[in-house]
Structure formats: C-alpha cells, structure tokens
Amino acid sequence: MKVILLNNYSMTAQWEKWKEENYEYPSHHLWGATTLPKHGIDVELMPYEKFDFLKKISEKVKILGDLDQQLRLLFGKYDYDIIYSGNQGSTYFLAILRAIKILRKPVVTVQHQSFKKSIWSLLFIKIILSSYDRLFCLSNGLREHLIKEFNVPENKVSLLEWGIDLPCYDKIKMKNTVDTIKEEENSFILSAGRTYRDYKSLIKGFKNISYPLRIYSPEEPFFKKNSEMKSNVKIVTDYVSWREILTEHAKAYAIAIPLDTTQPKSYINVLGVTSLLDAMGMGKAVVMTRTIEPCIDIEKEGIGIFVEPGDEKGWEQAISYLLEHPDETREMGNRARRLCEEKYNLEVFTSKLSKLLKDALR
C-alpha cells in the first residue's frame, strides 16, 4: 500500500531537516511519513511549491484548497493508492472530484477545525468536507461537533490524536526546576509560539508577579508599544532551533500558552497543540487559554490550569498558584510526561493512522 502526502507546509523540507540532523529532528511534523513504513505503508511526499501563480490563486480562492499541489498530483505521474493530507485545507478540490467520481482514489485528511452553524458552513461541509472518504479529527470535541451539528456520517469521522516523536525529547537533559524555585535566575515561566498568541494578556498578568517570564516569539507590535514592560519579562525574537527551545523547556518552571481565540475564522480550531505537546514531552505543568473544544483537557488530566480568553487576572492567579504549590506543579508535569509516554506519542499516532488508512481502502 502506498499513500501520497500533501500538507499546508513543505513536507519535503521537513524530510530534509530530518535527514540532515541524522534522523534526530522531531518527525511528528511529517505526520507519519517516517513511521508508516513500519506498518506496511509506503509514503511519497508531494513537493509543496512549484507554480507561484497557482499558489496566489489558492490564497484568493481558499475554498478550492492548494491548487498548485492538487493539479500537479492530478496531471503528474504519481503511483499511489490513497491521497492523504495533513491539513484539510490542502485538498478541497480533490475531495470535490472524488465526490463526482472523476477521481477514483480515496482522499482522506487530518481535520483541524469546524465552524459555527450557518447556511454557508452547512453548504461547505455538505459539498466539500463530506466529500472526503475519511476525516481524521484531532480532538473528540471536534469529531462530535461535525457529527451532531452538521450530520457528517459517523463512519466518515474518526478520532486521531496527534503525538510527538518522544525520543527527540529524551535527548534533552531534564532539569528538576520545581525544586529550584527560589533560584529565580536559574528558572522561569516559559512561553513560546507564534500562531494565534495573546502575549498581551500574559504580560499584563505578570504585573504583580516578580518571577521571571521568558517569551520566545517573532516580533509583535505590542512588544514595542508596551513601555511599562517589567524587568522580569524577557522577550526573545531571534530564531532558535528546536533543540534550543526544548532546552529552554527543560529549564522552565512551567509553560504558559496564551491564545488569541478571536483570530481564527473557524469556530473550533485545534490551537496551541504543538506547544502543549512540547510542554508535556518535557514534563512541565501548563497554564493555557481555554478554547471551545481543547485538544487535551489539561484540568481533567491534572496537568495544568485553564485561563479564560483575555483574562489578565486569571493569568496572574494561575501562575501564582503554580509558584505557591511546587509539589503539585511537579506532579502535574510528571502526569503530562506519562500521558505522552502512554498516549500522545508518534508511535501511537502512527499505529492508529495506519489502521484508518487501510480501512479507507476497503
């Protein structure tokens, strides 16, 4: 069996990084390409970009997906049994062709989002999303929403929780920073990430907290405008490698993931999951903005605290609670790591994915 993999970023670039770093680069960003062969499934990566004008059209007519990749796949000489997309937005046109029986090969995708119920979302899901042979949802809440609100058939919608390449995290030296809470120069609250972030609320939440906060993010206008930034808040806008950022995770007391839930146009969107899994893989407690359907319920799992969107006081209270309860913070981190070892890792993800792909061919 052979699949061809498309995504909304370059899979071939990720593959080259993985090879360049002697197969130690975190390969979960390849969505099973490195691990599916162990399950009898060969993977070919679709080159991400060739025709700029098609990419530009795709940006303007997003309802058709990535025309550059899709048209090259249709008219190229590719041998595959199934089309697999790491993000639903890459293959909408192929799904339509599948529905009208022009395309004979199954089309499946990892589903990251759902929408508020409206005439437009109903039409979109009926005409396009329902045309996929299978939708692999990253959270159960997302799956249930598609079934209950949009009547997507249950047999088309499966739960597929993402998982990290855990051995890469094991190569980073772990540090028990919870026991060194008084040595503030050796530890800090860490926040890293660039997509849909609400650093404004997080920074304001530190107004009455003296413990160090370290933010790794591309430059944002808010950083320059905020003349009242406290000295314990450090912002790093330079590029850092994955090893460097995981080393910072190892040093951190806990991880903060502030999310701007007002930005995504979709109603349910799996936000912050990469940062959350990084924190869990490094065995750290988490404070995170609550979303409508969180990918992982950090409070239910006992690995962190939710803060309501834009709640500056909530950030202050949650961070203060962790600082005042080091034993509980340590145990949250331990639970988070165990969850990755048991459930949220690349091996478990690939095992489930391989079964879903094989089932889609039946």
Short mmCIF file of C-alpha atoms in Angstrom, two decimals:
data_model
loop_
_atom_site.label_atom_id
_atom_site.label_comp_id
_atom_site.label_asym_id
_atom_site.label_seq_id
_atom_site.Cartn_x
_atom_site.Cartn_y
_atom_site.Cartn_z
CA MET A 1 0.00 0.00 0.00
CA LYS A 2 1.23 3.49 -0.83
CA VAL A 3 -0.04 6.94 0.11
CA ILE A 4 0.91 10.35 -1.24
CA LEU A 5 1.10 13.04 1.43
CA LEU A 6 0.18 16.71 0.95
CA ASN A 7 0.13 19.43 3.59
CA ASN A 8 -0.12 23.19 4.09
CA TYR A 9 3.64 23.45 4.58
CA SER A 10 6.57 21.73 2.90
CA MET A 11 6.83 18.05 3.79
CA THR A 12 9.97 17.70 1.68
CA ALA A 13 11.68 20.49 3.69
CA GLN A 14 10.76 18.71 6.92
CA TRP A 15 12.11 15.46 5.49
CA GLU A 16 15.41 17.11 4.55
CA LYS A 17 15.77 18.53 8.07
CA TRP A 18 15.16 15.07 9.48
CA LYS A 19 17.88 13.59 7.24
CA GLU A 20 20.33 16.46 7.81
CA GLU A 21 20.10 16.01 11.57
CA ASN A 22 20.85 12.29 11.33
CA TYR A 23 17.18 11.34 11.80
CA GLU A 24 17.01 13.10 15.17
CA TYR A 25 14.80 16.03 14.08
CA PRO A 26 11.29 15.68 15.61
CA SER A 27 9.50 13.77 12.87
CA HIS A 28 5.94 14.20 14.15
CA HIS A 29 5.83 17.28 11.89
CA LEU A 30 5.88 14.79 9.00
CA TRP A 31 2.53 13.32 10.09
CA GLY A 32 3.57 9.67 9.91
CA ALA A 33 5.78 9.78 6.80
CA THR A 34 8.78 8.40 8.71
CA THR A 35 6.87 5.77 10.68
CA LEU A 36 4.09 4.46 8.41
CA PRO A 37 6.53 2.17 6.51
CA LYS A 38 6.85 0.13 9.73
CA HIS A 39 3.16 -0.65 9.28
CA GLY A 40 3.45 -1.69 5.64
CA ILE A 41 2.51 1.69 4.16
CA ASP A 42 4.93 3.50 1.85
CA VAL A 43 4.74 7.29 1.72
CA GLU A 44 5.57 9.68 -1.11
CA LEU A 45 5.80 13.38 -0.29
CA MET A 46 4.20 15.86 -2.66
CA PRO A 47 6.58 18.81 -3.26
CA TYR A 48 4.92 21.85 -1.73
CA GLU A 49 5.58 24.59 -4.28
CA LYS A 50 6.25 24.84 -7.99
CA PHE A 51 3.85 27.28 -9.67
CA ASP A 52 3.63 30.64 -7.88
CA PHE A 53 0.55 31.77 -9.79
CA LEU A 54 -1.40 28.73 -8.60
CA LYS A 55 -0.37 29.41 -5.03
CA LYS A 56 -1.62 33.00 -5.41
CA ILE A 57 -4.95 31.83 -6.84
CA SER A 58 -5.28 29.39 -3.95
CA GLU A 59 -4.78 32.21 -1.47
CA LYS A 60 -7.67 34.13 -3.02
CA VAL A 61 -9.98 31.14 -3.64
CA LYS A 62 -9.34 29.13 -0.49
CA ILE A 63 -12.44 27.00 -0.95
CA LEU A 64 -10.55 25.04 -3.63
CA GLY A 65 -7.54 24.27 -1.44
CA ASP A 66 -3.94 24.25 -2.69
CA LEU A 67 -4.31 24.14 -6.48
CA ASP A 68 -0.55 24.04 -7.01
CA GLN A 69 -0.16 20.69 -5.23
CA GLN A 70 -3.50 19.25 -6.34
CA LEU A 71 -3.16 19.95 -10.08
CA ARG A 72 0.41 18.64 -10.14
CA LEU A 73 -0.84 15.49 -8.46
CA LEU A 74 -3.69 15.09 -10.96
CA PHE A 75 -1.57 15.60 -14.08
CA GLY A 76 1.71 14.15 -12.84
CA LYS A 77 2.89 10.55 -12.99
CA TYR A 78 2.37 9.51 -9.38
CA ASP A 79 1.73 5.99 -8.21
CA TYR A 80 -0.40 5.76 -5.06
CA ASP A 81 -3.38 4.00 -3.53
CA ILE A 82 -4.70 6.83 -1.39
CA ILE A 83 -4.32 10.62 -1.08
CA TYR A 84 -3.56 11.68 2.49
CA SER A 85 -3.46 15.31 3.63
CA GLY A 86 -2.03 16.55 6.93
CA ASN A 87 -4.42 19.52 6.79
CA GLN A 88 -7.90 19.65 5.28
CA GLY A 89 -7.25 22.99 3.55
CA SER A 90 -4.81 21.44 1.08
CA THR A 91 -7.12 19.06 -0.79
CA TYR A 92 -10.63 20.53 -1.10
CA PHE A 93 -10.60 20.35 -4.92
CA LEU A 94 -9.58 16.69 -4.87
CA ALA A 95 -12.42 15.93 -2.45
CA ILE A 96 -14.90 17.53 -4.87
CA LEU A 97 -13.52 15.46 -7.76
CA ARG A 98 -13.84 12.38 -5.59
CA ALA A 99 -17.50 13.17 -4.83
CA ILE A 100 -18.41 13.50 -8.51
CA LYS A 101 -16.48 10.28 -9.28
CA ILE A 102 -13.84 11.87 -11.51
CA LEU A 103 -11.15 10.86 -9.02
CA ARG A 104 -11.09 7.14 -8.29
CA LYS A 105 -8.56 7.05 -5.46
CA PRO A 106 -9.71 7.70 -1.86
CA VAL A 107 -8.99 11.12 -0.33
CA VAL A 108 -8.52 11.41 3.44
CA THR A 109 -7.39 14.29 5.63
CA VAL A 110 -6.45 15.29 9.15
CA GLN A 111 -9.21 17.65 10.30
CA HIS A 112 -8.10 20.61 12.45
CA GLN A 113 -11.28 22.71 12.62
CA SER A 114 -15.04 23.05 12.47
CA PHE A 115 -17.40 26.00 12.08
CA LYS A 116 -20.35 27.81 13.57
CA LYS A 117 -23.59 26.58 12.09
CA SER A 118 -24.76 28.82 9.23
CA ILE A 119 -26.08 28.41 5.72
CA TRP A 120 -22.53 28.84 4.38
CA SER A 121 -20.91 26.35 6.72
CA LEU A 122 -23.71 23.84 6.07
CA LEU A 123 -23.13 24.14 2.32
CA PHE A 124 -19.34 23.96 2.70
CA ILE A 125 -19.45 20.83 4.81
CA LYS A 126 -22.12 19.15 2.68
CA ILE A 127 -20.39 19.89 -0.63
CA ILE A 128 -16.71 19.68 0.33
CA LEU A 129 -15.92 18.17 3.74
CA SER A 130 -18.45 15.37 3.35
CA SER A 131 -16.81 14.51 0.03
CA TYR A 132 -13.72 13.15 1.77
CA ASP A 133 -13.61 9.40 2.25
CA ARG A 134 -12.44 9.94 5.84
CA LEU A 135 -11.86 12.87 8.20
CA PHE A 136 -9.30 12.22 10.95
CA CYS A 137 -10.20 14.64 13.77
CA LEU A 138 -7.51 15.82 16.19
CA SER A 139 -9.94 16.04 19.12
CA ASN A 140 -13.08 14.22 20.16
CA GLY A 141 -14.91 17.53 20.64
CA LEU A 142 -14.20 18.40 17.01
CA ARG A 143 -15.44 14.99 15.87
CA GLU A 144 -18.65 15.24 17.91
CA HIS A 145 -19.32 18.75 16.61
CA LEU A 146 -19.12 17.64 12.97
CA ILE A 147 -21.45 14.72 13.65
CA LYS A 148 -24.05 16.50 15.79
CA GLU A 149 -24.13 19.94 14.18
CA PHE A 150 -23.55 19.04 10.54
CA ASN A 151 -24.74 15.43 10.31
CA VAL A 152 -21.45 14.15 8.93
CA PRO A 153 -21.79 10.33 8.93
CA GLU A 154 -20.06 8.75 11.93
CA ASN A 155 -18.27 6.20 9.77
CA LYS A 156 -16.55 9.06 7.91
CA VAL A 157 -15.25 10.82 11.03
CA SER A 158 -12.58 9.22 13.23
CA LEU A 159 -10.60 10.43 16.23
CA LEU A 160 -6.85 10.66 15.56
CA GLU A 161 -4.95 12.39 18.36
CA TRP A 162 -1.55 13.76 17.44
CA GLY A 163 1.58 12.59 19.22
CA ILE A 164 5.20 13.70 19.45
CA ASP A 165 8.45 11.99 18.48
CA LEU A 166 9.29 11.28 22.11
CA PRO A 167 12.92 10.06 21.69
CA CYS A 168 13.85 13.58 20.48
CA TYR A 169 12.65 14.97 23.81
CA ASP A 170 14.57 12.33 25.73
CA LYS A 171 17.80 13.65 24.23
CA ILE A 172 17.32 16.97 26.05
CA LYS A 173 18.70 16.94 29.58
CA MET A 174 15.79 17.16 32.01
CA LYS A 175 16.08 19.52 34.96
CA ASN A 176 14.02 19.45 38.13
CA THR A 177 13.43 23.19 38.15
CA VAL A 178 10.49 22.91 40.53
CA ASP A 179 12.93 22.23 43.37
CA THR A 180 14.94 25.34 42.47
CA ILE A 181 12.03 27.76 42.59
CA LYS A 182 13.95 30.14 44.87
CA GLU A 183 16.84 30.30 42.42
CA GLU A 184 14.95 32.61 40.10
CA GLU A 185 17.95 33.25 37.89
CA ASN A 186 18.00 29.55 37.01
CA SER A 187 14.33 29.14 36.18
CA PHE A 188 11.40 31.00 34.69
CA ILE A 189 7.93 30.67 33.23
CA LEU A 190 8.34 29.96 29.52
CA SER A 191 6.00 30.91 26.69
CA ALA A 192 6.89 30.09 23.08
CA GLY A 193 5.00 30.15 19.80
CA ARG A 194 3.83 32.44 17.02
CA THR A 195 0.34 31.44 15.82
CA TYR A 196 -2.79 32.97 17.42
CA ARG A 197 -0.95 34.15 20.53
CA ASP A 198 -2.21 36.58 23.19
CA TYR A 199 1.04 37.70 24.80
CA LYS A 200 -0.59 40.98 25.81
CA SER A 201 -2.82 39.29 28.41
CA LEU A 202 0.03 37.10 29.65
CA ILE A 203 2.43 40.02 30.13
CA LYS A 204 -0.22 42.10 31.90
CA GLY A 205 -0.88 39.09 34.11
CA PHE A 206 2.71 39.40 35.37
CA LYS A 207 2.15 42.99 36.57
CA ASN A 208 2.17 41.82 40.20
CA ILE A 209 4.44 38.79 39.76
CA SER A 210 8.19 39.14 40.23
CA TYR A 211 9.10 35.66 38.97
CA PRO A 212 10.84 35.69 35.55
CA LEU A 213 8.81 35.29 32.36
CA ARG A 214 10.63 34.39 29.17
CA ILE A 215 8.82 34.70 25.81
CA TYR A 216 10.11 33.28 22.53
CA SER A 217 8.16 34.77 19.64
CA PRO A 218 8.57 36.71 16.40
CA GLU A 219 8.36 40.48 16.86
CA GLU A 220 4.87 41.78 17.65
CA PRO A 221 3.74 45.45 17.64
CA PHE A 222 2.62 45.07 21.26
CA PHE A 223 6.17 44.36 22.41
CA LYS A 224 7.39 47.78 21.19
CA LYS A 225 4.33 49.72 22.34
CA ASN A 226 4.45 48.42 25.89
CA SER A 227 6.75 50.91 27.61
CA GLU A 228 5.77 49.55 31.03
CA MET A 229 7.32 46.12 30.47
CA LYS A 230 8.70 44.88 33.78
CA SER A 231 12.34 43.90 34.11
CA ASN A 232 11.45 40.27 34.91
CA VAL A 233 9.84 39.87 31.45
CA LYS A 234 12.32 38.91 28.75
CA ILE A 235 11.29 38.67 25.09
CA VAL A 236 13.46 36.82 22.58
CA THR A 237 12.54 37.45 18.93
CA ASP A 238 15.60 35.82 17.34
CA TYR A 239 15.28 32.43 15.65
CA VAL A 240 16.08 29.47 17.90
CA SER A 241 16.41 25.83 16.87
CA TRP A 242 14.13 23.09 18.15
CA ARG A 243 16.93 21.84 20.43
CA GLU A 244 17.41 25.29 21.91
CA ILE A 245 13.71 25.80 22.59
CA LEU A 246 13.36 22.34 24.18
CA THR A 247 16.41 23.09 26.32
CA GLU A 248 14.58 26.20 27.50
CA HIS A 249 11.58 23.99 28.27
CA ALA A 250 13.83 21.81 30.39
CA LYS A 251 14.95 24.86 32.40
CA ALA A 252 11.46 26.28 32.82
CA TYR A 253 9.39 26.01 35.99
CA ALA A 254 6.16 25.78 33.97
CA ILE A 255 4.85 26.61 30.50
CA ALA A 256 2.36 29.36 29.58
CA ILE A 257 0.34 29.08 26.35
CA PRO A 258 -1.71 32.29 25.87
CA LEU A 259 -4.03 32.00 22.88
CA ASP A 260 -5.97 34.63 20.95
CA THR A 261 -9.23 32.78 20.33
CA THR A 262 -10.71 35.74 18.43
CA GLN A 263 -8.40 35.35 15.42
CA PRO A 264 -9.37 32.04 13.79
CA LYS A 265 -12.38 32.31 11.50
CA SER A 266 -13.38 28.76 12.36
CA TYR A 267 -15.49 28.01 15.45
CA ILE A 268 -13.46 25.07 16.70
CA ASN A 269 -9.76 25.16 15.94
CA VAL A 270 -7.04 23.00 17.47
CA LEU A 271 -4.91 25.88 18.79
CA GLY A 272 -1.66 25.58 20.70
CA VAL A 273 -1.41 21.80 20.39
CA THR A 274 2.26 21.84 19.32
CA SER A 275 3.25 23.98 22.30
CA LEU A 276 1.14 21.86 24.64
CA LEU A 277 2.72 18.61 23.47
CA ASP A 278 6.20 20.16 23.73
CA ALA A 279 5.47 21.04 27.36
CA MET A 280 4.07 17.58 28.10
CA GLY A 281 7.01 15.86 26.43
CA MET A 282 9.39 17.82 28.65
CA GLY A 283 7.35 17.01 31.76
CA LYS A 284 6.12 20.52 32.56
CA ALA A 285 2.90 21.84 34.08
CA VAL A 286 0.90 24.11 31.77
CA VAL A 287 -1.24 27.24 32.05
CA MET A 288 -3.24 27.69 28.86
CA THR A 289 -6.07 29.77 27.44
CA ARG A 290 -9.31 27.81 27.37
CA THR A 291 -10.70 27.15 23.90
CA ILE A 292 -14.16 25.91 22.89
CA GLU A 293 -13.03 22.31 22.43
CA PRO A 294 -9.49 21.86 23.77
CA CYS A 295 -7.45 19.16 22.11
CA ILE A 296 -6.47 17.91 25.57
CA ASP A 297 -8.39 18.86 28.70
CA ILE A 298 -5.43 19.84 30.87
CA GLU A 299 -7.55 20.28 34.01
CA LYS A 300 -9.33 16.95 33.62
CA GLU A 301 -5.98 15.24 33.05
CA GLY A 302 -4.45 17.06 36.02
CA ILE A 303 -1.57 18.57 34.06
CA GLY A 304 -2.37 22.28 34.21
CA ILE A 305 -4.78 25.18 34.61
CA PHE A 306 -7.06 26.86 32.07
CA VAL A 307 -7.42 30.65 31.90
CA GLU A 308 -10.39 32.29 30.19
CA PRO A 309 -9.60 34.22 26.96
CA GLY A 310 -8.15 37.69 27.63
CA ASP A 311 -8.32 37.24 31.42
CA GLU A 312 -5.26 39.10 32.73
CA LYS A 313 -6.22 38.49 36.37
CA GLY A 314 -6.76 34.83 35.56
CA TRP A 315 -3.18 34.58 34.32
CA GLU A 316 -1.90 36.19 37.50
CA GLN A 317 -3.89 33.80 39.68
CA ALA A 318 -2.95 30.66 37.74
CA ILE A 319 0.78 31.43 37.60
CA SER A 320 0.79 32.42 41.27
CA TYR A 321 -0.93 29.16 42.18
CA LEU A 322 1.76 27.09 40.49
CA LEU A 323 4.53 29.12 42.12
CA GLU A 324 2.93 28.66 45.54
CA HIS A 325 2.41 24.90 45.08
CA PRO A 326 5.68 23.38 43.80
CA ASP A 327 4.79 19.80 44.78
CA GLU A 328 1.54 19.93 42.82
CA THR A 329 3.29 21.63 39.90
CA ARG A 330 5.88 18.86 39.83
CA GLU A 331 3.19 16.18 39.83
CA MET A 332 1.32 17.95 37.01
CA GLY A 333 4.50 17.79 34.94
CA ASN A 334 5.03 14.12 35.78
CA ARG A 335 1.46 13.30 34.73
CA ALA A 336 1.93 15.22 31.49
CA ARG A 337 5.04 13.22 30.64
CA ARG A 338 3.29 9.92 31.45
CA LEU A 339 0.42 10.88 29.14
CA CYS A 340 2.90 11.34 26.30
CA GLU A 341 4.53 8.00 27.03
CA GLU A 342 1.16 6.22 27.11
CA LYS A 343 -0.90 8.07 24.52
CA TYR A 344 0.35 11.26 22.88
CA ASN A 345 3.38 9.95 21.03
CA LEU A 346 4.25 9.32 17.40
CA GLU A 347 4.15 5.53 17.69
CA VAL A 348 0.57 5.52 18.99
CA PHE A 349 -0.44 8.13 16.40
CA THR A 350 1.06 6.11 13.54
CA SER A 351 -0.46 2.83 14.69
CA LYS A 352 -3.94 4.39 14.69
CA LEU A 353 -3.30 6.24 11.43
CA SER A 354 -2.19 3.08 9.64
CA LYS A 355 -5.41 1.30 10.62
CA LEU A 356 -7.52 4.25 9.47
CA LEU A 357 -5.72 4.45 6.12
CA LYS A 358 -6.13 0.73 5.48
CA ASP A 359 -9.78 0.93 6.45
CA ALA A 360 -10.33 3.77 3.95
CA LEU A 361 -9.29 1.44 1.13
CA ARG A 362 -11.92 -1.19 1.94
#
